[in-house]
Amino acid sequence: MRIAVDAMGGDFAPQNIVAGAIDALRSYSKIQKLFLVGDTARIQVAPNPRLQVVHASEVIEMDDPPVQSVRRKKDSSMARAIDLVKQGEADAIVSAGNTGALLTASHLKLRTLEGVDRPGLACLIPAPDNVFVLMDAGANLEPHPSNLVQYGIMGSRYSQQILGYKNPRVAVFSIGTEEMKGNELTLEAYRLLKQTGLNLVGNIDGHDLFANRADVIITDAFVGNAVLKAAESTARLVGRWLKDEIKKSPVRMLGALLADGAFKALKEKADPDTYGGAVLLGINGICVKAHGASSPKAIKNSIRVATEFVEGHFNEHIVDDIKRLNDKLQQNTPPQPAVEATN
């Protein structure tokens, strides 16, 4: 269990990154080696045989153009951390840095798993009665329907193996629940998904997003990222409204004091830091993308997520799942009639 952490990535690097990494190392004894990659002059840590600081002279900033920065900043902390995975010295990378650069560099350096066409970013979203996987949340803006099918396979494995759902319900995010609604992408993905043997429950729209109708929701990166950010901003807005209304009356403030335990439980459940980062599924390595404004708690939980994927040999299961899917789709494809030559 060897984890490489991009110590310079994120809005509050390296202090929050280092603090979260040290906490994770203290909490998870299964980690054999944790690499902190970045400017050694700025990374202050006590000696620890399970911790190694790896120097990198450059940093990919949050506003750097992703593709250009990956090409030009070859000695960046992000690139060096991914190199550790590529070279087999680490099993996973965790970064709170530039999302586009992380996805680009991981895809280019690590490549995709056997049978996987395009990787996708999977994130967890808490709902009142379940936690569901949303995929893709930002990796593939122009997917093919077959990419969405593979997202369904990988998302189901995530839900089953990591979250513990025995038979995850899969839904296609669309503009209505009826089977005939959607665009060309979702309609064709739906048709293909019906052939996979997944527990497909149909389409799902925004009204039912949090209604415990699905455990895996698949879509393209444009829609998925918009849904994710809208959900996060809505949660913040409701929290702000609640605080403002409570402060308007001493009676309300007293009631809030009595309900303090409930409010803390709600905050913990809705806090994205609790769930760790999003995971780039489908690449030949484990890549966890933490939020840019990650707290030490978020970094710790992102490292926890990485250890769970490594420990469960997640990628090996994905390769097997994709192979079974391809075999099944081939069996369901009718033979094409022979074309006779004409003079």
PDB file of C-alpha atoms in Angstrom, residues 79 127 176 297 323 330:
ATOM      1  CA  ALA A  79       3.660  14.957 -12.817  1.00  0.00           C
ATOM      2  CA  ALA A 127     -28.943  11.654  -0.504  1.00  0.00           C
ATOM      3  CA  GLY A 176     -37.535  12.687 -18.188  1.00  0.00           C
ATOM      4  CA  LYS A 297      -9.903  16.221   6.737  1.00  0.00           C
ATOM      5  CA  LYS A 323     -14.347  -8.338 -20.576  1.00  0.00           C
ATOM      6  CA  GLN A 330     -20.915  -9.835 -28.855  1.00  0.00           C
TER       7      GLN A 330
END
